[in-house]
Amino acid sequence: PEAIVVSELANRMAERVGDVVKSLMQMGMMVTQNQTIDADTAELIIEEFGHTVNRVSDADVEQVINEVQDKAEDLQPRPPVITIMGHVDHGKTSLLDAIRNAKVVAGEAGGITQHIGAYQVVTDTGAVLSFLDTPGHAAFTSMRSRGAQVTDIVVLVVAADDAVMPQTVEAINHAKAAKVPMIVAINKIDKPGANPDKVRTDLLQHEVIVEKMSGEVQDVEVSAINGDGLDDLLEAIALQSELLELKANPNRAAQGAVIEAQLDVGRGPVATVLIQNGTLRQGDIFVVGEQYGKVRALINDKGERIKEAGPSVPVEVLGLNGTPEAGDVLNVTSTEAQAREIAEYRSKAAKDKRAAAGAATTLEQLMANA
Ligand code: GTP
Ligand code: MG
C-alpha cells in the first residue's frame, strides 16, 4: 500500500509539520515527523487541513501519456530521424561532419565518440534530416541500443578497409531488434586497401543482403574524407524515408525521448530530448521519467536558444527539478501538480521495486548462509 513520510505530507500541503504531528496525535497516532503513515491516514489528515486529495495511480499515468489520440487529419509529414551506427573508428562522426560541414571529430578526446550527438541538417535539396551519432566503442552498448530505439532509419557505417567487426554485428542486431530499416554506408573507399565487396559478402553472414547482392538493403560507397558518394547516401535516405511516410501531429502536447542528460554546473540538470510528437515550448510543464519541470529554455544543436521544438527535433531542455535517465519519456502535462504527482509516483514505484529486489537478495543470502 501507498505511504508517505509525515514531514513530506506537511511539505506538500504547505502546513507546519508540528501541526500535522499534533493532528495525528489527536487521532491517536503517536508518530514523529520522520515516520511513515499509510495513504488512508494521510487522506484523513489532508481533509482535516481542508485540502483536496489527489492520488495518482498507474491508470492516471497511462492516461496522461496517451491523453491525445491523434486523428489522421491532424498528422503532418515530419523529418526522418537517422541514427549512425557501426564499429569504432569506421568513420561515423566523420561522415556526419562531411554531411553537416562541421568538425566534431577534431574536438573529440582521442578521436573517440563517447556520447550520442544529435543534429539537424538541411540538405541542398531542402530536405530536413535529424541525425543521431552513436559511439562505436564496445563499452557503449546501451547508447547504441537507445539510438536504434528512437530512430526511423539506421545508417550502418562499415569501413571498406576493415569490413564487418563486432560492433558492426551488434549494430545490425540493435536495428533488427528495433525493427528499423537499415542503409549500409561502405566508408573509406578512398583508402588504397579498400575492398567494398568484402564488406558486402561479410554482411551476408549476418543476413544483411544489400542491393548489389540482389537484396533489399540499400548500399552506398562513400568517403567521408573526400566527399565521394555523400549525395548518393542522402538520396538513399530520402528514398527510405519516403517509403516510411513519417508523420506526427505538431499541434498537441509534446512527447519526446531523452537521448542523454547530465547535471551541468552552471545550468543545472540538462536533458537532450528528441521530440517525437507535438511541439515543446518555453514555459511548458512536463514530467520526464521520475523528474518534472517547466521549460526554462530550449537550445538547438547549434547552441542557439529557440522558442519551440516540433516533431523530430533534438533539443536541450533546461528547467528540470532533477536529472532524468537517458531513455526516459518526456510528456507535457496541463498542471505542475500533475507533473509532480506522476514523477513522485514513479519515483516511489521504482524505490519499492528496488527495495523488493533488495529484500529478495537478502532472503536468498540468508537461505544460502543457513
Ligand atoms: P567512434 O565514434 O569512436 O566509434 O569512431 P567513428 O566511427 O566516429 O570514426 P571517426 O569519424 O572518428 O573516424 C576515425 C578515423 O577514420 C579518423 O582518423 C578519420 O579521419 C578516419 N576516416 C573517417 N572516414 C574516412 C574516410 O572516408 N577515408 C579515410 N581515409 N579516413 C577516414
Ligand atoms: Mg564517432
Short mmCIF file of N, CA, C and O in Angstrom, two decimals, residues 72-148:
data_model
loop_
_atom_site.label_atom_id
_atom_site.label_comp_id
_atom_site.label_asym_id
_atom_site.label_seq_id
_atom_site.Cartn_x
_atom_site.Cartn_y
_atom_site.Cartn_z
N ALA A 72 -6.21 11.14 -37.99
CA ALA A 72 -5.44 11.08 -39.24
C ALA A 72 -5.27 12.48 -39.86
O ALA A 72 -4.20 12.81 -40.35
N GLU A 73 -6.32 13.28 -39.78
CA GLU A 73 -6.25 14.59 -40.44
C GLU A 73 -5.34 15.58 -39.69
O GLU A 73 -4.99 16.63 -40.23
N ASP A 74 -4.97 15.24 -38.44
CA ASP A 74 -4.08 16.13 -37.68
C ASP A 74 -2.60 15.84 -37.96
O ASP A 74 -1.72 16.58 -37.54
N LEU A 75 -2.35 14.72 -38.63
CA LEU A 75 -0.97 14.31 -38.84
C LEU A 75 -0.34 15.04 -40.02
O LEU A 75 -0.97 15.22 -41.06
N GLN A 76 0.91 15.45 -39.83
CA GLN A 76 1.65 16.13 -40.89
C GLN A 76 3.00 15.45 -41.08
O GLN A 76 3.52 14.87 -40.13
N PRO A 77 3.57 15.53 -42.29
CA PRO A 77 4.88 14.91 -42.50
C PRO A 77 5.91 15.47 -41.53
O PRO A 77 5.86 16.65 -41.17
N ARG A 78 6.81 14.61 -41.06
CA ARG A 78 7.88 15.06 -40.16
C ARG A 78 9.22 14.57 -40.71
O ARG A 78 9.27 13.59 -41.46
N PRO A 79 10.32 15.24 -40.31
CA PRO A 79 11.64 14.81 -40.78
C PRO A 79 12.00 13.42 -40.25
O PRO A 79 11.57 13.06 -39.15
N PRO A 80 12.78 12.66 -41.03
CA PRO A 80 13.22 11.36 -40.53
C PRO A 80 14.31 11.52 -39.47
O PRO A 80 15.06 12.50 -39.49
N VAL A 81 14.35 10.58 -38.54
CA VAL A 81 15.45 10.52 -37.57
C VAL A 81 16.37 9.39 -38.03
O VAL A 81 15.92 8.26 -38.22
N ILE A 82 17.63 9.73 -38.23
CA ILE A 82 18.59 8.76 -38.77
C ILE A 82 19.71 8.55 -37.77
O ILE A 82 20.36 9.51 -37.35
N THR A 83 19.91 7.32 -37.34
CA THR A 83 20.98 7.04 -36.39
C THR A 83 22.16 6.38 -37.10
O THR A 83 21.98 5.40 -37.82
N ILE A 84 23.33 6.96 -36.89
CA ILE A 84 24.55 6.43 -37.50
C ILE A 84 25.18 5.44 -36.53
O ILE A 84 25.47 5.77 -35.39
N MET A 85 25.38 4.21 -36.99
CA MET A 85 25.94 3.18 -36.11
C MET A 85 27.06 2.43 -36.83
O MET A 85 27.13 2.43 -38.05
N GLY A 86 27.89 1.76 -36.04
CA GLY A 86 28.95 0.96 -36.63
C GLY A 86 30.12 0.80 -35.68
O GLY A 86 30.12 1.36 -34.58
N HIS A 87 31.11 0.03 -36.13
CA HIS A 87 32.28 -0.28 -35.30
C HIS A 87 33.12 0.98 -35.05
O HIS A 87 33.10 1.92 -35.83
N VAL A 88 33.87 0.94 -33.95
CA VAL A 88 34.72 2.07 -33.58
C VAL A 88 35.67 2.44 -34.73
O VAL A 88 36.19 1.56 -35.41
N ASP A 89 35.80 3.74 -34.96
CA ASP A 89 36.73 4.28 -35.96
C ASP A 89 36.37 4.01 -37.42
O ASP A 89 37.18 4.24 -38.31
N HIS A 90 35.16 3.52 -37.66
CA HIS A 90 34.81 3.26 -39.06
C HIS A 90 34.38 4.53 -39.80
O HIS A 90 34.14 4.49 -41.00
N GLY A 91 34.30 5.64 -39.03
CA GLY A 91 34.09 6.94 -39.69
C GLY A 91 32.69 7.51 -39.57
O GLY A 91 32.29 8.34 -40.38
N LYS A 92 31.97 7.12 -38.52
CA LYS A 92 30.59 7.61 -38.33
C LYS A 92 30.54 9.13 -38.15
O LYS A 92 29.81 9.83 -38.85
N THR A 93 31.35 9.63 -37.21
CA THR A 93 31.34 11.07 -36.94
C THR A 93 31.89 11.85 -38.12
O THR A 93 31.37 12.91 -38.49
N SER A 94 32.92 11.30 -38.77
CA SER A 94 33.49 11.96 -39.95
C SER A 94 32.44 12.09 -41.05
O SER A 94 32.34 13.12 -41.72
N LEU A 95 31.66 11.05 -41.22
CA LEU A 95 30.62 11.05 -42.25
C LEU A 95 29.58 12.13 -41.95
O LEU A 95 29.19 12.89 -42.83
N LEU A 96 29.19 12.21 -40.68
CA LEU A 96 28.22 13.24 -40.28
C LEU A 96 28.85 14.63 -40.42
O LEU A 96 28.18 15.57 -40.87
N ASP A 97 30.12 14.74 -40.06
CA ASP A 97 30.83 16.02 -40.23
C ASP A 97 30.78 16.44 -41.70
O ASP A 97 30.54 17.61 -42.02
N ALA A 98 31.02 15.47 -42.58
CA ALA A 98 31.02 15.77 -44.02
C ALA A 98 29.64 16.21 -44.48
O ALA A 98 29.50 17.17 -45.23
N ILE A 99 28.61 15.55 -43.98
CA ILE A 99 27.23 15.91 -44.35
C ILE A 99 26.89 17.29 -43.81
O ILE A 99 26.23 18.09 -44.47
N ARG A 100 27.33 17.57 -42.58
CA ARG A 100 26.97 18.82 -41.91
C ARG A 100 27.94 19.95 -42.16
O ARG A 100 27.71 21.08 -41.75
N ASN A 101 29.09 19.60 -42.79
CA ASN A 101 30.13 20.59 -42.95
C ASN A 101 30.62 21.08 -41.59
O ASN A 101 30.78 22.28 -41.37
N ALA A 102 30.84 20.16 -40.68
CA ALA A 102 31.26 20.50 -39.32
C ALA A 102 32.58 19.78 -38.99
O ALA A 102 33.11 19.04 -39.82
N LYS A 103 33.09 20.04 -37.81
CA LYS A 103 34.36 19.42 -37.43
C LYS A 103 34.30 18.88 -36.01
O LYS A 103 35.07 19.26 -35.14
N VAL A 104 33.36 17.96 -35.78
CA VAL A 104 33.19 17.40 -34.44
C VAL A 104 34.35 16.48 -34.08
O VAL A 104 34.90 16.55 -32.98
N VAL A 105 34.76 15.63 -35.05
CA VAL A 105 35.82 14.65 -34.78
C VAL A 105 37.06 15.32 -34.20
O VAL A 105 37.65 14.85 -33.22
N ALA A 106 37.44 16.47 -34.79
CA ALA A 106 38.65 17.16 -34.38
C ALA A 106 38.63 17.53 -32.90
O ALA A 106 39.68 17.60 -32.25
N GLY A 107 37.44 17.72 -32.33
CA GLY A 107 37.34 18.12 -30.93
C GLY A 107 37.16 16.97 -29.96
O GLY A 107 37.07 17.18 -28.75
N GLU A 108 37.10 15.75 -30.46
CA GLU A 108 36.84 14.61 -29.58
C GLU A 108 38.12 14.11 -28.92
O GLU A 108 39.16 14.01 -29.57
N ALA A 109 38.02 13.76 -27.65
CA ALA A 109 39.18 13.23 -26.93
C ALA A 109 39.59 11.88 -27.53
O ALA A 109 38.80 10.95 -27.57
N GLY A 110 40.82 11.83 -28.05
CA GLY A 110 41.33 10.60 -28.64
C GLY A 110 40.58 10.20 -29.91
O GLY A 110 40.70 9.07 -30.37
N GLY A 111 39.78 11.13 -30.45
CA GLY A 111 39.03 10.83 -31.67
C GLY A 111 37.96 9.78 -31.44
O GLY A 111 37.51 9.13 -32.37
N ILE A 112 37.55 9.60 -30.18
CA ILE A 112 36.53 8.59 -29.86
C ILE A 112 35.25 9.26 -29.39
O ILE A 112 35.29 10.11 -28.51
N THR A 113 34.15 8.89 -30.00
CA THR A 113 32.86 9.45 -29.58
C THR A 113 32.42 8.75 -28.30
O THR A 113 32.46 7.53 -28.22
N GLN A 114 32.01 9.56 -27.30
CA GLN A 114 31.63 8.95 -26.01
C GLN A 114 30.22 9.29 -25.59
O GLN A 114 29.82 9.05 -24.47
N HIS A 115 29.46 9.91 -26.47
CA HIS A 115 28.07 10.22 -26.15
C HIS A 115 27.28 10.25 -27.45
O HIS A 115 27.86 10.10 -28.53
N ILE A 116 25.98 10.41 -27.34
CA ILE A 116 25.16 10.50 -28.55
C ILE A 116 25.08 11.95 -28.98
O ILE A 116 24.61 12.80 -28.23
N GLY A 117 25.53 12.23 -30.17
CA GLY A 117 25.39 13.58 -30.72
C GLY A 117 24.08 13.65 -31.48
O GLY A 117 23.66 12.68 -32.10
N ALA A 118 23.41 14.79 -31.39
CA ALA A 118 22.14 14.95 -32.09
C ALA A 118 22.17 16.22 -32.91
O ALA A 118 22.49 17.29 -32.39
N TYR A 119 21.86 16.10 -34.18
CA TYR A 119 21.98 17.25 -35.09
C TYR A 119 20.84 17.29 -36.09
O TYR A 119 20.30 16.26 -36.47
N GLN A 120 20.50 18.51 -36.52
CA GLN A 120 19.54 18.63 -37.59
C GLN A 120 20.23 19.26 -38.80
O GLN A 120 21.01 20.20 -38.65
N VAL A 121 19.95 18.70 -39.97
CA VAL A 121 20.63 19.12 -41.19
C VAL A 121 19.59 19.48 -42.24
O VAL A 121 18.60 18.78 -42.39
N VAL A 122 19.82 20.58 -42.95
CA VAL A 122 19.00 20.89 -44.13
C VAL A 122 19.89 20.65 -45.34
O VAL A 122 20.94 21.26 -45.49
N THR A 123 19.47 19.74 -46.21
CA THR A 123 20.31 19.39 -47.37
C THR A 123 20.13 20.43 -48.48
O THR A 123 19.25 21.28 -48.42
N ASP A 124 20.96 20.31 -49.52
CA ASP A 124 20.89 21.23 -50.66
C ASP A 124 19.51 21.21 -51.32
O ASP A 124 19.07 22.19 -51.89
N THR A 125 18.85 20.04 -51.24
CA THR A 125 17.54 19.91 -51.88
C THR A 125 16.43 20.42 -50.96
O THR A 125 15.26 20.35 -51.30
N GLY A 126 16.81 20.89 -49.74
CA GLY A 126 15.82 21.46 -48.82
C GLY A 126 15.22 20.45 -47.87
O GLY A 126 14.36 20.80 -47.06
N ALA A 127 15.69 19.21 -47.94
CA ALA A 127 15.15 18.19 -47.02
C ALA A 127 15.72 18.41 -45.62
O ALA A 127 16.90 18.75 -45.46
N VAL A 128 14.87 18.26 -44.61
CA VAL A 128 15.32 18.38 -43.22
C VAL A 128 15.52 16.97 -42.67
O VAL A 128 14.64 16.12 -42.77
N LEU A 129 16.70 16.73 -42.10
CA LEU A 129 17.03 15.41 -41.57
C LEU A 129 17.54 15.56 -40.14
O LEU A 129 18.32 16.46 -39.84
N SER A 130 17.11 14.66 -39.24
CA SER A 130 17.65 14.66 -37.88
C SER A 130 18.59 13.47 -37.74
O SER A 130 18.22 12.35 -38.07
N PHE A 131 19.80 13.75 -37.30
CA PHE A 131 20.81 12.69 -37.17
C PHE A 131 21.20 12.46 -35.72
O PHE A 131 21.36 13.42 -34.95
N LEU A 132 21.39 11.20 -35.38
CA LEU A 132 22.00 10.86 -34.09
C LEU A 132 23.30 10.13 -34.40
O LEU A 132 23.31 9.18 -35.19
N ASP A 133 24.38 10.59 -33.77
CA ASP A 133 25.68 9.93 -33.93
C ASP A 133 25.94 9.11 -32.68
O ASP A 133 25.82 9.62 -31.57
N THR A 134 26.22 7.83 -32.84
CA THR A 134 26.45 6.98 -31.67
C THR A 134 27.93 6.61 -31.57
O THR A 134 28.64 6.63 -32.57
N PRO A 135 28.40 6.25 -30.37
CA PRO A 135 29.79 5.80 -30.24
C PRO A 135 29.93 4.36 -30.75
O PRO A 135 29.00 3.57 -30.62
N GLY A 136 31.11 4.06 -31.29
CA GLY A 136 31.35 2.70 -31.78
C GLY A 136 32.11 1.84 -30.79
O GLY A 136 32.18 0.62 -30.93
N HIS A 137 32.68 2.49 -29.76
CA HIS A 137 33.46 1.74 -28.78
C HIS A 137 32.61 0.69 -28.07
O HIS A 137 31.45 0.94 -27.75
N ALA A 138 33.21 -0.47 -27.83
CA ALA A 138 32.48 -1.61 -27.26
C ALA A 138 31.74 -1.27 -25.96
O ALA A 138 30.67 -1.81 -25.69
N ALA A 139 32.28 -0.31 -25.19
CA ALA A 139 31.70 0.00 -23.89
C ALA A 139 30.31 0.63 -23.95
O ALA A 139 29.59 0.65 -22.96
N PHE A 140 29.92 1.14 -25.11
CA PHE A 140 28.71 1.96 -25.16
C PHE A 140 27.48 1.26 -25.75
O PHE A 140 26.69 1.88 -26.47
N THR A 141 27.32 0.01 -25.41
CA THR A 141 26.21 -0.78 -25.96
C THR A 141 24.84 -0.15 -25.71
O THR A 141 24.01 -0.09 -26.60
N SER A 142 24.61 0.34 -24.47
CA SER A 142 23.28 0.84 -24.16
C SER A 142 22.96 2.09 -24.98
O SER A 142 21.81 2.30 -25.37
N MET A 143 23.97 2.91 -25.26
CA MET A 143 23.73 4.10 -26.09
C MET A 143 23.34 3.68 -27.50
O MET A 143 22.45 4.27 -28.11
N ARG A 144 24.01 2.62 -28.02
CA ARG A 144 23.65 2.17 -29.36
C ARG A 144 22.24 1.62 -29.39
O ARG A 144 21.46 1.88 -30.30
N SER A 145 21.90 0.87 -28.35
CA SER A 145 20.57 0.29 -28.27
C SER A 145 19.52 1.39 -28.24
O SER A 145 18.50 1.34 -28.94
N ARG A 146 19.79 2.43 -27.44
CA ARG A 146 18.87 3.56 -27.32
C ARG A 146 18.75 4.29 -28.65
O ARG A 146 17.65 4.63 -29.07
N GLY A 147 19.88 4.47 -29.31
CA GLY A 147 19.89 5.15 -30.61
C GLY A 147 18.99 4.42 -31.60
O GLY A 147 18.25 5.04 -32.35
N ALA A 148 19.05 3.08 -31.57
CA ALA A 148 18.24 2.29 -32.51
C ALA A 148 16.77 2.36 -32.15
O ALA A 148 15.91 2.28 -33.03
#
